[in-house]
């Protein structure tokens, strides 16, 4: 196991900031075209010295352990960052102490970065599409039928 893998394993054992954020100001959901894995990230802003900064961030990941490790690290690093600072963070900034991602895992970090950017860029945090009593989780979204697609039964 290399250095990155060891640190990622440790992060996966004790992930930080996992779960929905009911009072979030922004939410971003992305899927990786490379592997089909998904990530959703929430951000909550606060004001510090007259500047809008990230108070906290949380995430849900589906499918990818590396993305989970990176998102765990990133959501810790984002606290107190301005929107501009957070937007300027590249994949290797978001990995923090985990270190640089191995080449085959770069898309995992990019998925975290994309979810973060969408959340920062006005991704709306609302539960408009969730049926009553159901929360709009990443998993419930994935289990929903694709919009506009109806099941067609053909008798032969
Ligand atoms: Fe696809 Fe990690 S293996 S996001």
CSV table of C-alpha atoms and ligand atoms in Angstrom, one decimal:
chain,number,residue,atom,x,y,z
A,1,UNK,CA,0.0,0.0,0.0
A,2,UNK,CA,1.4,3.4,-0.9
A,3,UNK,CA,1.3,6.5,1.2
A,4,UNK,CA,-1.8,7.9,-0.5
A,5,UNK,CA,-3.7,4.5,-0.1
A,6,UNK,CA,-2.8,4.3,3.6
A,7,UNK,CA,-4.0,7.8,4.3
A,8,UNK,CA,-7.1,7.3,2.3
A,9,UNK,CA,-7.9,4.1,4.2
A,10,UNK,CA,-7.6,5.9,7.5
A,11,UNK,CA,-10.0,8.7,6.2
A,12,UNK,CA,-12.5,6.0,5.0
A,13,UNK,CA,-12.4,4.4,8.5
A,14,UNK,CA,-13.5,7.7,10.1
A,15,UNK,CA,-15.1,9.9,7.4
A,16,UNK,CA,-16.0,13.5,8.4
A,17,UNK,CA,-19.1,15.5,7.5
A,18,UNK,CA,-21.1,12.7,5.9
A,19,UNK,CA,-24.8,13.2,5.4
A,20,UNK,CA,-27.5,15.6,4.2
A,21,UNK,CA,-27.5,19.1,5.4
A,22,UNK,CA,-31.1,20.3,5.9
A,23,UNK,CA,-30.3,24.0,6.1
A,24,UNK,CA,-27.7,24.1,3.3
A,25,UNK,CA,-27.4,27.2,1.1
A,26,UNK,CA,-26.2,25.2,-1.9
A,27,UNK,CA,-26.1,21.6,-3.1
A,28,UNK,CA,-24.2,20.1,-6.0
A,29,UNK,CA,-24.8,16.6,-7.4
A,30,UNK,CA,-22.5,15.1,-10.1
A,31,UNK,CA,-21.9,11.7,-11.5
A,32,UNK,CA,-18.6,10.6,-13.0
A,33,UNK,CA,-18.8,9.7,-16.6
A,34,UNK,CA,-15.7,7.5,-16.2
A,35,UNK,CA,-17.2,5.0,-13.7
A,36,UNK,CA,-20.8,5.9,-12.9
A,37,UNK,CA,-20.1,6.8,-9.3
A,38,UNK,CA,-22.0,9.8,-7.7
A,39,UNK,CA,-21.4,12.5,-5.2
A,40,UNK,CA,-23.6,15.2,-3.6
A,41,UNK,CA,-22.2,18.0,-1.6
A,42,UNK,CA,-23.9,20.6,0.5
A,43,UNK,CA,-22.5,23.9,1.7
A,44,UNK,CA,-23.7,26.4,4.3
A,45,UNK,CA,-22.4,30.0,4.3
A,46,UNK,CA,-21.8,32.4,7.1
A,47,UNK,CA,-20.5,35.9,7.4
A,48,UNK,CA,-17.1,36.6,8.8
A,49,UNK,CA,-15.6,40.2,8.8
A,50,UNK,CA,-18.2,41.3,6.3
A,51,UNK,CA,-17.2,38.4,3.9
A,52,UNK,CA,-19.3,35.4,2.9
A,53,UNK,CA,-17.4,32.3,3.9
A,54,UNK,CA,-18.2,28.6,4.2
A,55,UNK,CA,-19.4,27.7,7.6
A,56,UNK,CA,-19.6,24.0,6.9
A,57,UNK,CA,-19.9,21.4,4.1
A,58,UNK,CA,-21.1,17.9,4.0
A,59,UNK,CA,-21.4,15.1,1.4
A,60,UNK,CA,-22.8,11.8,0.4
A,61,UNK,CA,-20.8,9.5,-1.9
A,62,UNK,CA,-22.1,6.5,-3.8
A,63,UNK,CA,-19.7,3.9,-5.1
A,64,UNK,CA,-16.2,5.3,-4.7
A,65,UNK,CA,-14.0,5.0,-1.6
A,66,UNK,CA,-11.4,7.4,-2.9
A,67,UNK,CA,-14.0,10.1,-3.5
A,68,UNK,CA,-15.3,9.5,0.0
A,69,UNK,CA,-11.8,10.0,1.4
A,70,UNK,CA,-11.2,13.2,-0.6
A,71,UNK,CA,-14.6,14.6,0.2
A,72,UNK,CA,-14.1,13.9,3.9
A,73,UNK,CA,-10.8,15.8,3.7
A,74,UNK,CA,-12.2,18.6,1.5
A,75,UNK,CA,-15.2,19.3,3.7
A,76,UNK,CA,-12.8,19.9,6.6
A,77,UNK,CA,-10.5,22.1,4.5
A,78,UNK,CA,-13.4,24.2,3.2
A,79,UNK,CA,-14.4,25.6,6.6
A,80,UNK,CA,-13.8,29.3,6.7
A,81,UNK,CA,-12.9,29.6,3.0
A,82,UNK,CA,-14.5,32.3,0.9
A,83,UNK,CA,-16.5,31.3,-2.2
A,84,UNK,CA,-13.7,32.5,-4.4
A,85,UNK,CA,-11.0,30.6,-2.4
A,86,UNK,CA,-13.1,27.4,-2.5
A,87,UNK,CA,-13.7,27.8,-6.3
A,88,UNK,CA,-10.0,28.2,-6.8
A,89,UNK,CA,-9.1,24.9,-5.1
A,90,UNK,CA,-7.9,22.3,-7.5
A,91,UNK,CA,-8.1,18.6,-7.0
A,92,UNK,CA,-4.8,18.4,-5.3
A,93,UNK,CA,-5.8,21.2,-2.9
A,94,UNK,CA,-8.9,19.3,-1.9
A,95,UNK,CA,-7.0,16.2,-1.0
A,96,UNK,CA,-5.0,18.0,1.7
A,97,UNK,CA,-3.0,15.7,3.8
A,98,UNK,CA,-3.9,12.7,1.7
A,99,UNK,CA,-1.4,14.0,-0.8
A,100,UNK,CA,-1.5,13.9,-4.6
A,101,UNK,CA,-4.0,11.4,-6.2
A,102,UNK,CA,-2.6,8.6,-8.2
A,103,UNK,CA,-3.2,9.1,-11.9
A,104,UNK,CA,-6.0,6.5,-12.0
A,105,UNK,CA,-7.8,8.2,-9.2
A,106,UNK,CA,-7.7,11.8,-10.4
A,107,UNK,CA,-11.3,11.5,-11.7
A,108,UNK,CA,-12.4,10.7,-8.2
A,109,UNK,CA,-11.0,14.0,-7.0
A,110,UNK,CA,-12.5,15.8,-10.0
A,111,UNK,CA,-16.0,14.4,-9.0
A,112,UNK,CA,-15.6,16.0,-5.6
A,113,UNK,CA,-14.4,19.3,-7.2
A,114,UNK,CA,-17.3,19.3,-9.6
A,115,UNK,CA,-19.9,18.7,-6.8
A,116,UNK,CA,-18.3,21.5,-4.8
A,117,UNK,CA,-18.4,23.9,-7.7
A,118,UNK,CA,-22.0,23.2,-8.5
A,119,UNK,CA,-22.9,23.7,-4.8
A,120,UNK,CA,-21.0,27.0,-4.8
A,121,UNK,CA,-22.5,28.1,-8.1
A,122,UNK,CA,-26.0,28.4,-6.9
A,123,UNK,CA,-27.0,24.8,-6.8
A,124,UNK,CA,-30.2,25.1,-4.9
A,125,UNK,CA,-30.8,23.3,-1.7
A,126,UNK,CA,-34.4,22.3,-1.7
A,127,UNK,CA,-36.5,19.3,-1.4
A,128,UNK,CA,-39.0,20.1,-4.1
A,129,UNK,CA,-38.9,16.7,-5.8
A,130,UNK,CA,-39.0,14.5,-2.8
A,131,UNK,CA,-42.4,12.9,-2.1
A,132,UNK,CA,-43.9,13.6,1.3
A,133,UNK,CA,-42.1,11.8,4.0
A,134,UNK,CA,-39.1,10.9,1.8
A,135,UNK,CA,-35.9,12.9,1.9
A,136,UNK,CA,-34.2,13.8,-1.3
A,137,UNK,CA,-31.1,11.7,-0.8
A,138,UNK,CA,-28.6,10.7,-3.4
A,139,UNK,CA,-29.8,7.1,-3.1
A,140,UNK,CA,-33.5,8.0,-3.5
A,141,UNK,CA,-32.6,10.1,-6.6
A,142,UNK,CA,-30.7,7.2,-8.1
A,143,UNK,CA,-33.7,4.9,-7.6
A,144,UNK,CA,-36.1,7.3,-9.2
A,145,UNK,CA,-37.1,6.5,-12.8
A,146,UNK,CA,-35.5,8.9,-15.2
A,147,UNK,CA,-37.8,11.8,-16.0
A,148,UNK,CA,-39.7,11.6,-19.1
A,149,UNK,CA,-39.0,7.9,-19.5
A,150,UNK,CA,-42.0,5.6,-19.3
A,151,UNK,CA,-42.0,1.9,-19.1
A,152,UNK,CA,-43.3,0.5,-22.3
A,153,UNK,CA,-44.6,-3.1,-22.4
A,154,UNK,CA,-44.7,-4.7,-25.8
A,155,UNK,CA,-46.8,-7.9,-26.3
A,156,UNK,CA,-45.6,-10.2,-29.0
B,1,LIG,FE1,-14.9,6.6,-10.1
B,1,LIG,FE2,-13.7,7.0,-7.9
B,1,LIG,S1,-13.6,5.2,-9.1
B,1,LIG,S2,-15.1,8.3,-8.8
